[in-house]
Coordinates of C-alpha atoms in Angstrom, one line a residue:
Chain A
X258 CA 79.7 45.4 59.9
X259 CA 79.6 48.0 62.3
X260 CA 82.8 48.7 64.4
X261 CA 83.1 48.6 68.1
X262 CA 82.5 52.7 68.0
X263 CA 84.6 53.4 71.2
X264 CA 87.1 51.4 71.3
X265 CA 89.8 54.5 70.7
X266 CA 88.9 56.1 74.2
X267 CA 89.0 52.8 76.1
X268 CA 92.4 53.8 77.7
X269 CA 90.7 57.0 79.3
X270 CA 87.9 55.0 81.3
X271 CA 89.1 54.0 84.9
X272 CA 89.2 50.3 85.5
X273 CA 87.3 49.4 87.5
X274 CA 83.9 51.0 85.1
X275 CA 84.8 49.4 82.5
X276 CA 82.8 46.8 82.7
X277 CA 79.8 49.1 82.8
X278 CA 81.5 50.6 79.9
X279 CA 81.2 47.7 77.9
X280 CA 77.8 46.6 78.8
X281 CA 76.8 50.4 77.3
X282 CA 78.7 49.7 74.4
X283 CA 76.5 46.1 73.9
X284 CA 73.5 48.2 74.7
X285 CA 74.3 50.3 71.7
X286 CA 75.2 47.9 69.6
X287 CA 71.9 46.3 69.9
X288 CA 70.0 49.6 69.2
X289 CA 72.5 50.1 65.9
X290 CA 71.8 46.8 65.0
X291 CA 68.4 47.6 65.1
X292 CA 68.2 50.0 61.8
X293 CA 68.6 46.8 59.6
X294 CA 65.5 45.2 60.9
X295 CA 63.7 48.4 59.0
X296 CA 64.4 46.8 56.2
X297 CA 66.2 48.7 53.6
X298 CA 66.9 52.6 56.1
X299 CA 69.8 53.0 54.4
X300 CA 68.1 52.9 50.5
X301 CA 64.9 54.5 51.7
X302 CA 67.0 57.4 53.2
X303 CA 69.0 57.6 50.1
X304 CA 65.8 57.6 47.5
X305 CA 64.7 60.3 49.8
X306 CA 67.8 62.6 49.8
X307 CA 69.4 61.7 46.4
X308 CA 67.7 64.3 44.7
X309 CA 68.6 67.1 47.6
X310 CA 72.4 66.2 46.7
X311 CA 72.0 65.7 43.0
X312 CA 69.7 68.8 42.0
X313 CA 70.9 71.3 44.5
X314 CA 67.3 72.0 45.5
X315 CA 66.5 74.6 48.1
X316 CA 65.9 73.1 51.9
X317 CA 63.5 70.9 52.3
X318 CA 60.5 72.7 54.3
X319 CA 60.9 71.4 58.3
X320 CA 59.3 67.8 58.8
X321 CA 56.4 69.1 60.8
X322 CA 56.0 71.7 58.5
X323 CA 55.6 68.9 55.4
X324 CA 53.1 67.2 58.1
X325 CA 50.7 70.2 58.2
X326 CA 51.1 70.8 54.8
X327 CA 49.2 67.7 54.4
X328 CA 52.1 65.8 53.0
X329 CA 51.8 63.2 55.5
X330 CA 51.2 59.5 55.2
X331 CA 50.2 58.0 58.7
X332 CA 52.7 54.6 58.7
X333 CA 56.8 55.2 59.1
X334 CA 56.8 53.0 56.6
X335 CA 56.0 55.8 53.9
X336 CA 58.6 58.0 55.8
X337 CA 60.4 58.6 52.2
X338 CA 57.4 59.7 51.0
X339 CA 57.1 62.3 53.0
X340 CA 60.6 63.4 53.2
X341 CA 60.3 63.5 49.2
X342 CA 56.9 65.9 49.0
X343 CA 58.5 67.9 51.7
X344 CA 61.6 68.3 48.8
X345 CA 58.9 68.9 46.5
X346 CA 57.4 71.2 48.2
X347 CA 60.8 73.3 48.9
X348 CA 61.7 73.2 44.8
Chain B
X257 CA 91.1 59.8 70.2
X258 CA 90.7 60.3 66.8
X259 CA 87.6 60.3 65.3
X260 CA 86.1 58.3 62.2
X261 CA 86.4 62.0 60.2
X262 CA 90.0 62.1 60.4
X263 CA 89.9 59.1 57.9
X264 CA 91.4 60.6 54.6
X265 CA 88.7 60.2 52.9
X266 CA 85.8 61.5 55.0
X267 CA 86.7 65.0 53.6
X268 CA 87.4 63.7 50.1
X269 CA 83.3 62.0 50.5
X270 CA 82.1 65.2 51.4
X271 CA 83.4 67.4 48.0
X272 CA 82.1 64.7 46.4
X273 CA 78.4 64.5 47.8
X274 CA 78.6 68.2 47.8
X275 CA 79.3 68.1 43.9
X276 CA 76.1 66.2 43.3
X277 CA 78.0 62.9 43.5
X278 CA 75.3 60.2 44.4
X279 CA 77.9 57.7 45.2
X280 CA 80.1 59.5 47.6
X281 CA 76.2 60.3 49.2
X282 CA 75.7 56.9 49.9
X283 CA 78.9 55.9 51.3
X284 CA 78.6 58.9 53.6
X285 CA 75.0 57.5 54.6
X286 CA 76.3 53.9 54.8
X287 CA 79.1 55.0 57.8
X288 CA 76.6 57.0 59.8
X289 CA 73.0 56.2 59.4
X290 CA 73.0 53.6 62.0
X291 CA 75.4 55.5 64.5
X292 CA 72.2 58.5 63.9
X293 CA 69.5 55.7 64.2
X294 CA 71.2 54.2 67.2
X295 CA 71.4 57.7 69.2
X296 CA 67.8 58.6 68.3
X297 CA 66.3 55.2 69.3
X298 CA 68.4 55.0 72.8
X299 CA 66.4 58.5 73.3
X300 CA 63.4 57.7 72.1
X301 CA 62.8 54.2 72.4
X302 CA 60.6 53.7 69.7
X303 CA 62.1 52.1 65.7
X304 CA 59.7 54.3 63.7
X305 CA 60.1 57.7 65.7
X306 CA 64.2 57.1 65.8
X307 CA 64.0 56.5 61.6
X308 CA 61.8 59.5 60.8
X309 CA 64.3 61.5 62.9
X310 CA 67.4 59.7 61.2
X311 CA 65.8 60.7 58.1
X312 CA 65.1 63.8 58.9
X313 CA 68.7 64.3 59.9
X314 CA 70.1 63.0 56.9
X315 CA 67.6 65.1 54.6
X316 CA 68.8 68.5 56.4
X317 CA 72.7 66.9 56.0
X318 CA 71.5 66.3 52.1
X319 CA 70.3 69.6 51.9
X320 CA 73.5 71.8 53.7
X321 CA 75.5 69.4 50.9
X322 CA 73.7 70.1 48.1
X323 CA 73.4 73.8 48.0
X324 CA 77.3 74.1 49.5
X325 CA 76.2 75.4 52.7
X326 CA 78.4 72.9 54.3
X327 CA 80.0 75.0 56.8
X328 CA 82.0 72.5 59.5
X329 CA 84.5 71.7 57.4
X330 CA 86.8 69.3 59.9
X331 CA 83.8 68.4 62.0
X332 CA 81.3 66.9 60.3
X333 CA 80.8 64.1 63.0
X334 CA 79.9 66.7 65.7
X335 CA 77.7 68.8 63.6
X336 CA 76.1 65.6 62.3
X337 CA 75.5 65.1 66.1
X338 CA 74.6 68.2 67.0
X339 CA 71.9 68.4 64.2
X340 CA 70.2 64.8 65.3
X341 CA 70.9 66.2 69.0
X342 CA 68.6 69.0 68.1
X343 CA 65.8 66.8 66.5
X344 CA 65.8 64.5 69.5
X345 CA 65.2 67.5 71.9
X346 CA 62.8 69.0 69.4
X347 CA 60.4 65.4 69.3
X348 CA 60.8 65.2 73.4
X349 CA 59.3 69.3 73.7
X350 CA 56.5 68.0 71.5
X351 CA 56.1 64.9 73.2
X352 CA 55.9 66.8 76.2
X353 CA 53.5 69.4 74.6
X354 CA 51.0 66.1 73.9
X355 CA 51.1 64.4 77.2
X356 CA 50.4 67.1 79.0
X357 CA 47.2 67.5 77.1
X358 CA 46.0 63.8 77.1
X359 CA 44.1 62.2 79.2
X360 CA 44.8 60.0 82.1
X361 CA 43.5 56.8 80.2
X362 CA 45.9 57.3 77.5
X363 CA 48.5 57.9 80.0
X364 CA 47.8 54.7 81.4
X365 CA 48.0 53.5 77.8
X366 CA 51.2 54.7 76.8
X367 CA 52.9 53.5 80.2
X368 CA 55.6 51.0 79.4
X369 CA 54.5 47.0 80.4
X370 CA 56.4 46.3 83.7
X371 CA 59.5 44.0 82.9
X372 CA 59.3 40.2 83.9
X373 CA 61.8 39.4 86.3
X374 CA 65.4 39.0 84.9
X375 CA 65.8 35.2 85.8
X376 CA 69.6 35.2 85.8
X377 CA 70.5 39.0 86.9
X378 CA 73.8 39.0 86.2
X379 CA 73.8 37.2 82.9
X380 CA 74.1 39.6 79.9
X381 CA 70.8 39.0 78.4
X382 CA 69.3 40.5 82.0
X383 CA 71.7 43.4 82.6
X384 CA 70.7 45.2 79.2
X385 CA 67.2 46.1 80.2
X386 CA 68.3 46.7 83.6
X387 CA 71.1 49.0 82.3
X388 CA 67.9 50.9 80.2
X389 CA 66.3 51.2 83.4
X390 CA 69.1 52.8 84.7
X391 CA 69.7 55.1 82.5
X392 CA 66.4 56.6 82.9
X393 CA 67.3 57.5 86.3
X394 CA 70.6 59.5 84.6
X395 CA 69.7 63.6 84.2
X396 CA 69.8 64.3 80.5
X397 CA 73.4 66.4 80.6
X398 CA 74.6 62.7 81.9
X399 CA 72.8 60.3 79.7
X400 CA 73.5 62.7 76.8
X401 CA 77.1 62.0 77.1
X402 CA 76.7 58.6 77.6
X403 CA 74.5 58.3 74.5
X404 CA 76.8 60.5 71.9
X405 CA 79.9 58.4 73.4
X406 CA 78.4 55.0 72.9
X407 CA 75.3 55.3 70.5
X408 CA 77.3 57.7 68.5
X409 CA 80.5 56.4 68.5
X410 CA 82.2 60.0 69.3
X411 CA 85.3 60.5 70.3
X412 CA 85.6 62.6 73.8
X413 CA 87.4 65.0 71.3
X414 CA 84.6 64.7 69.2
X415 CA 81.9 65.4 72.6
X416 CA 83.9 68.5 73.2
X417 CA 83.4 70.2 69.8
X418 CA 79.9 69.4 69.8
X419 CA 79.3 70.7 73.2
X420 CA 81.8 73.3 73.3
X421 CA 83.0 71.9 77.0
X422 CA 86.8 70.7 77.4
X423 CA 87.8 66.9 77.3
X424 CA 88.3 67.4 80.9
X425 CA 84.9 68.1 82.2
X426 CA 83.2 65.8 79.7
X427 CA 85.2 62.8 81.1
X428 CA 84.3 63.8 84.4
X429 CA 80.8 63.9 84.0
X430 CA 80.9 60.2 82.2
X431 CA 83.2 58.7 84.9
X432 CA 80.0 60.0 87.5
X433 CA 77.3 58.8 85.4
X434 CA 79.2 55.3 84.4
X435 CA 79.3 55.5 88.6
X436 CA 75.7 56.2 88.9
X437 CA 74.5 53.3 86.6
X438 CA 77.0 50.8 88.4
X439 CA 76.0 51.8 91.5
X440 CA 72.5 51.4 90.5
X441 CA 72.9 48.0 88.5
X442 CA 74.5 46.7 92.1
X443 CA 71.7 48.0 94.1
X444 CA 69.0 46.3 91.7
X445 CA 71.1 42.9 91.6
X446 CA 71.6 42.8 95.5
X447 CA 67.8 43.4 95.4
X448 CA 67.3 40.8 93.3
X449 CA 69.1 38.3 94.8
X450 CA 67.0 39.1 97.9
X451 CA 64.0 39.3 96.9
X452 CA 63.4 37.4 93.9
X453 CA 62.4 40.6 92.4
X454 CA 64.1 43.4 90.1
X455 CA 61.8 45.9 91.9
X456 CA 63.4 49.0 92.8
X457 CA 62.0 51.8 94.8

């Protein structure tokens, strides 16, 4: 589970905003807890990168770049499969 | 003050990704992809533009790894930052580039609904939007700060590499802009409690 990210610099936030303070750090915690609800980010990322790590390609060609190059699927679902014909297209 | 990088093995992950170790890849992805998601969708505020640009992010991070062009040895949070910093800035100027070219019906389209009025204004569950509302009236040097701190779990220490401003000034300009939203959180609650509306001019 995600830690409370700020926690360390709590002592340097004046007293009487900390209440504001925490309500940002709820805020955040509701947008971080967002990422699981696209089911899967984390293995989709990874399926998209592995190959950068593993193969030491050369960079992968700028997103937009990989859109115009008519590498682009229109639904953020297919996100991956973009990121990994923009790799393609960089080998 | 110390960040999440001064962990032993933070460093230790990075040789290993670096080295073509998948495993170490992961891990490295499993500590920061949501802190990355979380910043890009509190800028964005849409799930599928904040995950192309979190992918994005992690593919250029993949990329600097794999061909040992890592270069931030010690601060990998703030370049991490700085790069997804960059990609957030680079969607807004296109963003930008399109609405000013489209037309004043899909303006109208693309206006957010107006909220329903928070029944209990103090409650949590009602202060969140309201805080989002108020951090819309933030310039973007403020909310910026308030973003990497919270949304991306920096350190101050952390902030100040990234923007290459000292501690000092960086808590200063939080400490105004935590102000700003309280004050303006206070105004909308007193408003509400007047009006029966969250309406604010």
């Amino acid at each position: 589970m995600e830690p409370a990210m700020n926690t360390h610099d709590i002592d340097l936030i004046p007293a009487d905003l900390r209440d504001i303070d925490a309500l940002l750090t709820q805020a955040a915690a509701e947008d971080r807890s967002a990422a699981p609800l696209h089911a899967g980010l984390n293995s989709r990322i990874f399926e998209a990168t592995r190959h950068g790590i593993a193969a030491r390609l050369p960079a992968p060609i700028p997103f937009d770049r990989a859109r115009h190059a008519g590498a682009v699927r229109p639904l953020a679902s297919h996100a991956p499969l973009r990121l990994a014909a923009g790799l393609a297209l960089a080998a | 003050m110390e960040t999440t990088e001064t962990q032993p093995d933070l460093a230790a992950l990075l040789v290993a990704a670096s080295r073509g170790d998948e495993s170490a890849w992961r891990e490295i992805l499993e500590r920061y992809t949501r802190r990355v998601f979380a910043l890009a969708k509190s800028r964005c505020r849409d799930v599928d533009v904040a995950e192309e640009l979190t992918q994005s992010v992690f593919v250029t991070v993949a990329a600097k790894l794999g061909q040992g062009l890592y270069t931030e040895q010690g601060r990998f949070e703030s370049w991490l930052f700085r790069v997804t910093m960059n990609r957030v800035r680079d969607h807004a100027r296109r963003l930008k580039r399109h609405v000013t070219t489209t037309d004043s019906d899909n303006l109208i389209a693309q206006r957010p609904a107006p909220a329903e009025p928070p029944s209990d204004p103090d409650s949590t569950n009602e202060r969140l939007p309201a805080l989002r509302r108020a951090m819309d009236q933030l310039s973007d040097a403020d909310r910026e700060i308030i973003e990497l701190r919270h949304h991306g779990g920096l350190s101050f220490k952390g902030m100040a590499e990234l923007l290459d401003e000292p501690v000092g000034t960086l808590l200063a300009r939080h400490h105004r802009a935590l102000k700003k939203l309280k004050e303006w959180m206070e105004k909308v609650s007193s408003r509400t409690t007047d009006h029966g509306t969250h309406e604010v001019a």
